[in-house]
XYZ file of C-alpha atoms in Angstrom:
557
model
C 0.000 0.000 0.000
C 1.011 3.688 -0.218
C 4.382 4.286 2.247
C 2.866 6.786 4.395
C 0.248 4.209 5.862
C 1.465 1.035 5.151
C -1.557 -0.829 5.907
C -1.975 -3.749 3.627
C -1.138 -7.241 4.644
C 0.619 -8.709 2.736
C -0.908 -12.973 1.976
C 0.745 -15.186 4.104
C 1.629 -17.577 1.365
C 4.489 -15.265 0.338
C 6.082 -15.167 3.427
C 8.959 -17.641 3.888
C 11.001 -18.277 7.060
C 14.219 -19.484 8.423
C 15.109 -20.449 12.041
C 17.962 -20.561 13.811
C 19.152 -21.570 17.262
C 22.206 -19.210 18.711
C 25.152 -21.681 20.240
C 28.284 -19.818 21.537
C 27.805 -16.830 18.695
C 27.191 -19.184 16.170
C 23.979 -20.186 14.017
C 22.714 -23.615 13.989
C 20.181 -24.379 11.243
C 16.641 -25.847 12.791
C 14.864 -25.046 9.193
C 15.319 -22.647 6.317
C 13.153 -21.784 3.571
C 9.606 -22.911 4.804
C 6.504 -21.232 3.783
C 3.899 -19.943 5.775
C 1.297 -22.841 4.085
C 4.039 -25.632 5.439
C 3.400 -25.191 9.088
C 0.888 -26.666 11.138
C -1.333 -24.255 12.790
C 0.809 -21.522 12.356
C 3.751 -22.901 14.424
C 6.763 -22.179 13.261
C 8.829 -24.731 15.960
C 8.337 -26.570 18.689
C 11.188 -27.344 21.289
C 11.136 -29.172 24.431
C 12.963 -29.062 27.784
C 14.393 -32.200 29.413
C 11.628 -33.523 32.272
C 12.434 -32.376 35.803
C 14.560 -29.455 35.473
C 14.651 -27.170 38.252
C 17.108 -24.752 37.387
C 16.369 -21.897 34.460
C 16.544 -22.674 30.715
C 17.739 -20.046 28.325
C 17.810 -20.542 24.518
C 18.256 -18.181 21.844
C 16.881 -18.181 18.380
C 16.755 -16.264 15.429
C 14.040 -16.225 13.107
C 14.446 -14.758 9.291
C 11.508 -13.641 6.874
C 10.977 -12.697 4.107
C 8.573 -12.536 0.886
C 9.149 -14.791 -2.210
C 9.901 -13.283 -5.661
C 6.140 -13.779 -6.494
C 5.270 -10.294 -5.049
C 4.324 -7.653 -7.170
C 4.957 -3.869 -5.619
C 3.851 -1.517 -8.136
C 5.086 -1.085 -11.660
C 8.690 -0.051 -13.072
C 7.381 3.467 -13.904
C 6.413 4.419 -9.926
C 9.833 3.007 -9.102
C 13.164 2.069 -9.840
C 14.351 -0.535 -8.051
C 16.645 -3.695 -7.871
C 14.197 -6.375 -7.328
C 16.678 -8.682 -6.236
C 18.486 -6.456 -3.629
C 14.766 -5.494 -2.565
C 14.282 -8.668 -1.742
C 16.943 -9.054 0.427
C 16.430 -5.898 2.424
C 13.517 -5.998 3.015
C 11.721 -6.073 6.902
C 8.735 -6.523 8.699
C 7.120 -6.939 11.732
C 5.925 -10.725 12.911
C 4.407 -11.548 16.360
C 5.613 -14.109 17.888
C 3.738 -16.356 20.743
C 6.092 -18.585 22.671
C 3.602 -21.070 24.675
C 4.278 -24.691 26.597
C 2.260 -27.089 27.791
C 4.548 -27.588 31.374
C 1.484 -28.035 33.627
C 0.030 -30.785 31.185
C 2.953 -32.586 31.539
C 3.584 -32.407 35.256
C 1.379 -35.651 36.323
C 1.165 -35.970 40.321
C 1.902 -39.581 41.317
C 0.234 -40.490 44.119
C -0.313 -44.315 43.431
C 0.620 -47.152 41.059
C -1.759 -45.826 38.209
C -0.454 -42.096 38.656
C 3.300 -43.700 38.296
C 1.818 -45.809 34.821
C 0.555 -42.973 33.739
C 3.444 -40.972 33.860
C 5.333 -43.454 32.713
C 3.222 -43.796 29.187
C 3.388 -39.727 29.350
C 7.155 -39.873 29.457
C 7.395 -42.619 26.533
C 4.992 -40.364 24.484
C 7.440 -39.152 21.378
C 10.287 -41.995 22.245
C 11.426 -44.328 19.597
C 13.337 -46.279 22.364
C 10.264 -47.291 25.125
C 11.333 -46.852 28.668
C 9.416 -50.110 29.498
C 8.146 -53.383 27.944
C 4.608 -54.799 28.573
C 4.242 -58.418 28.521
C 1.152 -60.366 30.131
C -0.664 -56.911 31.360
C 3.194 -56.300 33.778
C 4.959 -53.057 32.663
C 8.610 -53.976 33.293
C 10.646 -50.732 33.207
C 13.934 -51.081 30.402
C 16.772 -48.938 29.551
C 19.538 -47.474 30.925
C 20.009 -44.949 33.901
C 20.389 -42.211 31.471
C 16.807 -43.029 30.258
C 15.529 -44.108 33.734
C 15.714 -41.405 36.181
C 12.498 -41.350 37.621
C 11.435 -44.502 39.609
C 13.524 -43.844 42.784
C 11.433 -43.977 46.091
C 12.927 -43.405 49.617
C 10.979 -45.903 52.067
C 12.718 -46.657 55.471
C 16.003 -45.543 55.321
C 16.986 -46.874 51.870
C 16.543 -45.890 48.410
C 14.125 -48.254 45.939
C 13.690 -48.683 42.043
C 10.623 -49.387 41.140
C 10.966 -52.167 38.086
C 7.586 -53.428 37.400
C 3.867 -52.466 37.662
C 1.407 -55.262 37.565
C -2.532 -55.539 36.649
C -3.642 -55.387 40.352
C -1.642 -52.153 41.407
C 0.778 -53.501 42.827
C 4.991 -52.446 42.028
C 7.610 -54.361 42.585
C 10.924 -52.034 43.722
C 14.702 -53.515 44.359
C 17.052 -51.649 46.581
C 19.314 -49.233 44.635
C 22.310 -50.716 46.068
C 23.115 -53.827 47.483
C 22.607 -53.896 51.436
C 24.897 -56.834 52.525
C 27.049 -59.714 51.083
C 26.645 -63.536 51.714
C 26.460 -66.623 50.208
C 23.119 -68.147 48.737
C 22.866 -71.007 51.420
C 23.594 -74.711 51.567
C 22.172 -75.580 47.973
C 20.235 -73.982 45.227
C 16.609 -73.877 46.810
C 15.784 -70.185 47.679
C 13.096 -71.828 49.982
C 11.481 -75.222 49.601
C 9.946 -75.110 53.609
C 11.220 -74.560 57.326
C 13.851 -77.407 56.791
C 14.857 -76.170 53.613
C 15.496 -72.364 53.441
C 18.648 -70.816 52.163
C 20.480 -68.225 53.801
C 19.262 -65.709 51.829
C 16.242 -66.427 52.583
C 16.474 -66.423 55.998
C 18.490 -62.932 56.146
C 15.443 -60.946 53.816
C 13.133 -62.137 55.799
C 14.463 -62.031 59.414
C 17.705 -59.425 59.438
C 16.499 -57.441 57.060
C 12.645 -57.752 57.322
C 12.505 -56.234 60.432
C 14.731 -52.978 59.153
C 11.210 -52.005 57.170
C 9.165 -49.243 59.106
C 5.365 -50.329 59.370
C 5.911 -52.764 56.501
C 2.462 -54.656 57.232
C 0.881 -51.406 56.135
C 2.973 -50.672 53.018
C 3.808 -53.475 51.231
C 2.629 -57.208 49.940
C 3.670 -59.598 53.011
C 2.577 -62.428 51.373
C 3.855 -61.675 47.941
C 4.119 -64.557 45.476
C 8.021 -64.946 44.080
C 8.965 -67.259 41.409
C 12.174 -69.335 42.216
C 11.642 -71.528 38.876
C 14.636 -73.103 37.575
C 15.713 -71.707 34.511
C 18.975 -71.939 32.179
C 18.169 -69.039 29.763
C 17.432 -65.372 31.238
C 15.527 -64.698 28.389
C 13.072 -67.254 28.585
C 10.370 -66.593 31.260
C 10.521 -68.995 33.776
C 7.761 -71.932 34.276
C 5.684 -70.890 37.856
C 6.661 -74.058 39.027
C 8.376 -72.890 42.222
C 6.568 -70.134 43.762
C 7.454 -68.690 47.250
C 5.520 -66.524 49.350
C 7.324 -63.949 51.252
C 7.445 -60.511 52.266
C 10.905 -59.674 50.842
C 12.572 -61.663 47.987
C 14.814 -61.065 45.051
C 14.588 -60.320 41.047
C 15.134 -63.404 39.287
C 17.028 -64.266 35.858
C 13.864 -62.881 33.480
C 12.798 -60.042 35.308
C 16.560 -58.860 35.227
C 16.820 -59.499 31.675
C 13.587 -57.488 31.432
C 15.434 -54.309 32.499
C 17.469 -54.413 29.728
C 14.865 -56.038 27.135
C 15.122 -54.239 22.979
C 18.432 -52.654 24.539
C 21.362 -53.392 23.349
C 22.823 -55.602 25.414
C 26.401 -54.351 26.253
C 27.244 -50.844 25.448
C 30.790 -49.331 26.045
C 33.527 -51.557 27.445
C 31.712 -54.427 26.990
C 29.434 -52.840 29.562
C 25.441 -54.127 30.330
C 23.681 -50.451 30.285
C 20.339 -51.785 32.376
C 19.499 -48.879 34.692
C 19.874 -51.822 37.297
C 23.512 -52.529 36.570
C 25.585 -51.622 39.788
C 29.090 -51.999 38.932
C 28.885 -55.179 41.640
C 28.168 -58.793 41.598
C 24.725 -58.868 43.143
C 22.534 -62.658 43.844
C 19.419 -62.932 41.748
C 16.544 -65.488 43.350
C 16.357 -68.537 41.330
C 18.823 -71.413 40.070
C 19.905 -71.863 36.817
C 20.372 -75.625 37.608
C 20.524 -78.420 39.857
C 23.838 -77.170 41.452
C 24.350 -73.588 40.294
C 22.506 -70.296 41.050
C 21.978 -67.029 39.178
C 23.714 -63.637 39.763
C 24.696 -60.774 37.778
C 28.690 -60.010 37.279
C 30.246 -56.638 38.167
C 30.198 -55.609 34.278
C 26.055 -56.476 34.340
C 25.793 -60.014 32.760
C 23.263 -62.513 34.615
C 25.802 -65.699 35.047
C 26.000 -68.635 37.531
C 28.026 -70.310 40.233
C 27.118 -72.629 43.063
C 25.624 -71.156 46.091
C 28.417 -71.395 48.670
C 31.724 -70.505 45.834
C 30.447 -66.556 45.951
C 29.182 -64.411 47.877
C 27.885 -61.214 45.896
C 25.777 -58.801 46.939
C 21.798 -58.276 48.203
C 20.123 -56.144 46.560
C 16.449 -56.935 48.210
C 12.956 -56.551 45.974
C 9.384 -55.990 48.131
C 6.376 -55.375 46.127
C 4.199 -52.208 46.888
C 0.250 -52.760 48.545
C -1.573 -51.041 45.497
C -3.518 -48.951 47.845
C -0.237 -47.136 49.175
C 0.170 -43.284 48.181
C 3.567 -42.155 47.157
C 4.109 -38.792 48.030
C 6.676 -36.302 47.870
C 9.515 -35.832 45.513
C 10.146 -36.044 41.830
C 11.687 -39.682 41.346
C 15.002 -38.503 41.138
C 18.005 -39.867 42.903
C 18.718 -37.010 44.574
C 14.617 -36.238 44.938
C 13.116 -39.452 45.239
C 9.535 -40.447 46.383
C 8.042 -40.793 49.645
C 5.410 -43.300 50.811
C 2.116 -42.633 53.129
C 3.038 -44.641 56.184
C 6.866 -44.564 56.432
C 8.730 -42.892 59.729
C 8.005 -39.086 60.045
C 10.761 -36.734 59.699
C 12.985 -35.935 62.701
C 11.628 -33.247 64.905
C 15.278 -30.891 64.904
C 16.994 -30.907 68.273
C 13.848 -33.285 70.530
C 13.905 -36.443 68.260
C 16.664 -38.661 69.317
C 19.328 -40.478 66.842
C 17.844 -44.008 68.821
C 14.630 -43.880 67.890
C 15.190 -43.697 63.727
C 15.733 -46.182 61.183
C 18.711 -48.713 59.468
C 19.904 -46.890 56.204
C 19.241 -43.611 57.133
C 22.462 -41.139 56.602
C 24.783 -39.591 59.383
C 27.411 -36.555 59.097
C 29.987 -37.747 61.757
C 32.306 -35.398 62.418
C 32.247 -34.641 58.189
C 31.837 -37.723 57.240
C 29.036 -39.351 55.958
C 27.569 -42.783 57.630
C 24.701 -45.003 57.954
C 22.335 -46.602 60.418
C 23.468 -50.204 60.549
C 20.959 -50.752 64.032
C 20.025 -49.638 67.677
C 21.290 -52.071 70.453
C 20.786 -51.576 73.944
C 19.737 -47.822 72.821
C 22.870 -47.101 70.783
C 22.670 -46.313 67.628
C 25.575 -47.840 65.243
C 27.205 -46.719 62.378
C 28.999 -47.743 59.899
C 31.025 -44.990 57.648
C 30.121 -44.610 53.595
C 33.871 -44.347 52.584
C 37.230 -45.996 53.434
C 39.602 -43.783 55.831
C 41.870 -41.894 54.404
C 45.391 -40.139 55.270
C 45.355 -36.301 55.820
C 45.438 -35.350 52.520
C 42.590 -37.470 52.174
C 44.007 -40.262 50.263
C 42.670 -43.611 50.902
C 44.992 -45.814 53.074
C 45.387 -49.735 53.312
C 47.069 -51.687 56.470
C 47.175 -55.326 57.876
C 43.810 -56.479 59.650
C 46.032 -57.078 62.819
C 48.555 -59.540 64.596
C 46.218 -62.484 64.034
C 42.557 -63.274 62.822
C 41.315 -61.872 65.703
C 40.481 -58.418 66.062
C 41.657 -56.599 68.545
C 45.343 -57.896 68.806
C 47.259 -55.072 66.895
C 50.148 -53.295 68.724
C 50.607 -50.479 66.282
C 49.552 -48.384 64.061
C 50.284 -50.983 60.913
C 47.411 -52.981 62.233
C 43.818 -51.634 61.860
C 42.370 -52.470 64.812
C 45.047 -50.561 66.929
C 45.392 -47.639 64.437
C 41.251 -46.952 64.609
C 41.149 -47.392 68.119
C 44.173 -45.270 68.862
C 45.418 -42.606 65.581
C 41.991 -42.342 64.065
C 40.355 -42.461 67.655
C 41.915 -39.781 68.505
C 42.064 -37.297 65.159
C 37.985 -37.137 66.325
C 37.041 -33.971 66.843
C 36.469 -33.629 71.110
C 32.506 -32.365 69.876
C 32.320 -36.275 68.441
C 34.431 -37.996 70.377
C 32.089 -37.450 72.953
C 28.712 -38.713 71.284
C 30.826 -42.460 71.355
C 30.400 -45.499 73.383
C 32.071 -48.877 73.965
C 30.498 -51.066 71.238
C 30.096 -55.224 71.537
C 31.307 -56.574 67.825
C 30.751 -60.105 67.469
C 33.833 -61.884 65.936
C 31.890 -65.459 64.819
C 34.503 -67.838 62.441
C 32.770 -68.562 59.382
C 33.839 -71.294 56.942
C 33.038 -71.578 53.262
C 29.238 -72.748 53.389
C 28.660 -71.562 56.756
C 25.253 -69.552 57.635
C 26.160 -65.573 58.186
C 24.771 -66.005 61.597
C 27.427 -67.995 62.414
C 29.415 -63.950 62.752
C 26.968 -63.335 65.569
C 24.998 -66.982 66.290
C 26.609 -69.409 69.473
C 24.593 -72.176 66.804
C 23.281 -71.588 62.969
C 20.490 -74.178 63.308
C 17.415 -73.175 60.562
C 15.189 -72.897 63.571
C 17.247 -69.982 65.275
C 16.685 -66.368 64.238
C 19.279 -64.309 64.162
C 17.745 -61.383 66.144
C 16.520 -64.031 68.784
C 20.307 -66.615 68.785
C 22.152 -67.297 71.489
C 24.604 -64.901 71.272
C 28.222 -66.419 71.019
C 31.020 -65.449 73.624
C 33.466 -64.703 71.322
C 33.444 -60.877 71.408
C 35.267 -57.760 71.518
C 34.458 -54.573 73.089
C 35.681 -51.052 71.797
C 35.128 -47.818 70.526
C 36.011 -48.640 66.720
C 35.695 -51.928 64.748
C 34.454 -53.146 61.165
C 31.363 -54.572 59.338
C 30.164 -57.881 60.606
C 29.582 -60.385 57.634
C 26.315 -60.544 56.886
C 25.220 -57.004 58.507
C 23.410 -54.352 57.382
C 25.790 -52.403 54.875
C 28.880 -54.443 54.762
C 29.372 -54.587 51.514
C 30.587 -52.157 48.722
C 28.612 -48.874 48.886
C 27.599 -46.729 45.927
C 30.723 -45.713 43.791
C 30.666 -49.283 41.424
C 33.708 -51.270 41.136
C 35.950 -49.330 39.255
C 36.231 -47.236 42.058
C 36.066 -49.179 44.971
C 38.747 -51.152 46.551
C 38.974 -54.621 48.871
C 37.887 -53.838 52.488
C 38.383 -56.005 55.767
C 35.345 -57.512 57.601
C 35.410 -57.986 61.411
C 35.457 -61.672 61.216
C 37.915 -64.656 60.551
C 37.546 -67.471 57.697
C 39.854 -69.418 60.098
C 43.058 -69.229 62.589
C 45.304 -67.540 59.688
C 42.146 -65.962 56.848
C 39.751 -63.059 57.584
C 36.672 -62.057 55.234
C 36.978 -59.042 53.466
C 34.617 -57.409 50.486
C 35.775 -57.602 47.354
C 36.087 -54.257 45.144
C 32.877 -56.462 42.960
C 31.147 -57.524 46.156
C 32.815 -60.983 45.553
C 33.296 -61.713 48.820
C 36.325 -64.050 49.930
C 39.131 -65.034 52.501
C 42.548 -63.874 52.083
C 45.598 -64.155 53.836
C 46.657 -61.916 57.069
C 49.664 -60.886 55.114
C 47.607 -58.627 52.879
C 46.760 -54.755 53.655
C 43.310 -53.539 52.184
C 41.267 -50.728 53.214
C 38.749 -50.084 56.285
C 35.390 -48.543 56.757
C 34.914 -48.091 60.413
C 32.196 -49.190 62.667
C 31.376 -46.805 65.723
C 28.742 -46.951 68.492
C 26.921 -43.346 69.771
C 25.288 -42.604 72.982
C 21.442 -42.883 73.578
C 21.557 -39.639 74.217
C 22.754 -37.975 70.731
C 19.647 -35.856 69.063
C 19.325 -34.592 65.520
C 19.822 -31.111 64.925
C 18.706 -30.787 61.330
C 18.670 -32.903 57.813
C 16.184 -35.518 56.606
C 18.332 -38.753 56.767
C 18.907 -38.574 52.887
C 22.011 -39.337 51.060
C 22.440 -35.421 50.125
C 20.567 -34.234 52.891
C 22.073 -36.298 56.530
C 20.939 -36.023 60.055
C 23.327 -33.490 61.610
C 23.522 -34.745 65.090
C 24.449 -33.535 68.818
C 24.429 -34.312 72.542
């Protein structure tokens, strides 16, 4: 139209456009040369941000337009003009609406159909599903890239969730294993009372009774399937079904995490999200004399039951009427479930009174629950002790194969109870107490209550055995086999290192974890590392923190 007004729209199907995204100064190409009649609704671009971010997003973009060459301005004899250079120079105005759909996609999970839905919702525009669906169960399957949203936090330790199934139920497996053992006498994960292997016995006694208000929260008499099976692949027959509260993944649903994955990624390298890093046991037997487990690079693989002793990682299955709560179902933000302890009331709530797995800062370092005896609370630290610069030492268990022998500071027991004993700060040093460690001898297929157990008889639980004489008292010792968090912790084996146990194999071995969680004897001669075991007063109260990994109770007299 005339210049002065400028007033005439010009048709939309002459318009062309080109958009770019702005990366360090430079121009990276989304689209170029797209007309107004190729877009879809009159969007121009769509972009997404990755699900759960917290912290501001800023993006830059340019977007070109211009008219085609079909435009006709005039006639030659009103103007003279280059209609080339015109074209090129030419600017307008364009409105531009940037709009999201963030509150659409922010589903609150409050139950086993919230978390499916969310799930389906997250899997919405993925080539690669986050899960597999196979007889009405939604297995979850990829790697931990991919999987970041199915942590909960439930009585002191952190849970996956794996598996949703028709009745509302979800099955969850510990993020990291809790203890290492052997599988038990044979294969059989439980055939009846005089046939129940260890690991049986230690889910569903030891560790059991670690589970705030469990008969509220999950499935007590949950149906596991123990089938013998020599392919992971192939779903097991539900020939051998156990009821239990607590039980274990077995081959298939392991091989389900993983499931229209490839199978090994870098280094040879399983990429499941539920690869540790460790050897952990799975539940059933792969045959008459060999049971599965999963290696430290994430392959499921057998041995017989008493030759290893990997890692627990337990599995409980949700009630489907439980509401999880709280959280975004990260890591470092998991879940919360209706039911479980409530949070520490700062400085009246006492350390006593909370629950195994929950995190500690000690004097700047970072422990766990292991239990409450006799009102004490015990702990057992996250990472091995280190020199003054921080780097991580190794010495000599002690003089013999019992602890408690060492005469200097080569030995571990004297160098804890003496050096390290005293580099405490006099504000810590005070929260401790004498502590009983038990100092059982445990031979090759021997039941882990033998560590604290006068017998190991089936019939005997551990928290109710006859406790055996053989005992040391002190302010610092080790890990007990077969207790609550002694066992590789969090950092995967390639940066992990062999660490002594507390008791003896025999008059000249003592157990130690393996850097895999492959738990074996070794000779006295050896030095490895040490992750002290303290004892604090009844007395201690928490001053702040949640109990979280990132978050831990800070704690004082």
């Amino acid at each position: 139209d005339a210049d002065a007004t400028r007033t005439e729209r010009l048709r939309d199907d002459l318009l062309r456009f080109r958009l770019v995204e702005v990366i360090n100064g430079g121009e990276e190409e989304l689209f170029s040369n797209r007309g107004y009649n190729d877009l879809t609704n009159a969007r121009i671009w769509v972009d997404t941000i990755p699900r759960n971010t917290t912290s501001e997003v800023v993006r830059t973009y340019r977007l070109y337009m211009w008219v085609t060459d079909n435009i006709s301005i005039g006639n030659t004899s009103d103007a003279d003009y280059d209609t080339e250079t015109w074209n090129n120079e030419v600017y307008a105005s364009i409105k531009v609406n940037v709009t999201g759909d963030l509150n659409a996609k922010e589903i609150t999970v409050e139950n086993s159909s919230d978390f499916k839905n969310l799930l389906i919702s997250n899997n919405a525009n993925l080539v690669d599903k986050q899960y597999v669906e196979e007889d009405g169960i939604i297995y979850l399957s990829g790697t931990n890239q991919e999987i970041d949203f199915n942590y909960v936090w439930y009585s002191g330790k952190l849970w996956r969730i794996t598996a949703i199934y028709p009745d509302g139920t979800m099955k969850m497996i510990t993020d990291d294993d809790i203890t290492a053992i052997n599988f038990g006498s044979n294969v059989n994960f439980y055939t009846d009372e005089n046939d129940k292997s260890y690991i049986y016995q230690w889910l569903n006694e030891d560790f059991l009774s670690t589970l705030y208000n469990y008969e509220n929260i999950i499935v007590t008499d949950a149906s596991w399937n123990a089938t013998e099976t020599s392919d992971e692949s192939i779903k097991p027959t539900e020939t051998t079904m156990v009821t239990a509260p607590v039980g274990l993944l077995n081959s298939y649903e392991f091989y389900k995490s993983y499931e229209d994955f490839i199978p090994y990624g870098n280094d040879n390298i399983n990429p499941s999200y539920l690869n540790l890093g460790y050897y952990w046991w799975l539940l059933n037997s792969f045959s008459s004399s060999r049971v599965w487990y999963v290696n430290f690079i994430g392959v499921a693989v057998n041995n017989y039951p008493v030759s290893v002793r990997p890692g627990v990682r337990p599995s409980i299955k949700l009630q489907a009427g439980i509401t999880i709560n709280g959280g975004n179902g990260t890591s470092s933000d998991p879940y919360t479930i209706s039911g479980d302890k409530d949070m520490a009331i700062v400085n009246t709530t006492l350390l006593n009174t909370r629950t195994s797995g929950e995190y500690v800062n000690f004097d700047g370092e970072l422990y766990r629950i292991v239990g409450i005896e006799n009102n004490t609370t015990k702990l057992n630290k996250m990472d091995y002790v280190g020199d003054e610069s921080g780097v991580v030492i190794s010495k000599s268990f002690s003089s013999s194969a019992t602890y408690g022998n060492g005469t200097s500071d080569i030995y571990w027991d004297y160098y804890l109870n003496n050096t390290w004993y005293n580099s405490i700060s006099e504000t810590y040093k005070n929260m401790l107490v004498e502590g009983t460690y038990y100092l059982g001898t445990i031979g090759d297929d021997a039941s882990y209550k033998v560590s604290i157990c006068a017998t190991a008889s089936d019939t005997v639980t551990t928290t109710d055995c006859e406790k055996t004489s053989n005992i040391w008292t002190g302010y610092v010792g080790l890990p007990r086999y077969g207790e609550m968090f002694a066992s590789q912790q969090g950092n995967g084996s390639y940066l992990s290192e062999n660490m002594w146990l507390i008791n003896s194999y025999s008059s000249s071995d003592v157990w130690y974890a393996h850097s895999t969680e492959f738990t074996m004897q070794r000779n006295l001669s050896n030095t490895l590392m040490a992750r002290p075991s303290i004892n604090l007063s009844s007395a201690v109260r928490i001053t702040g923190g949640t109990g979280l990994k990132n978050d831990p109770f800070e704690i004082s007299l």
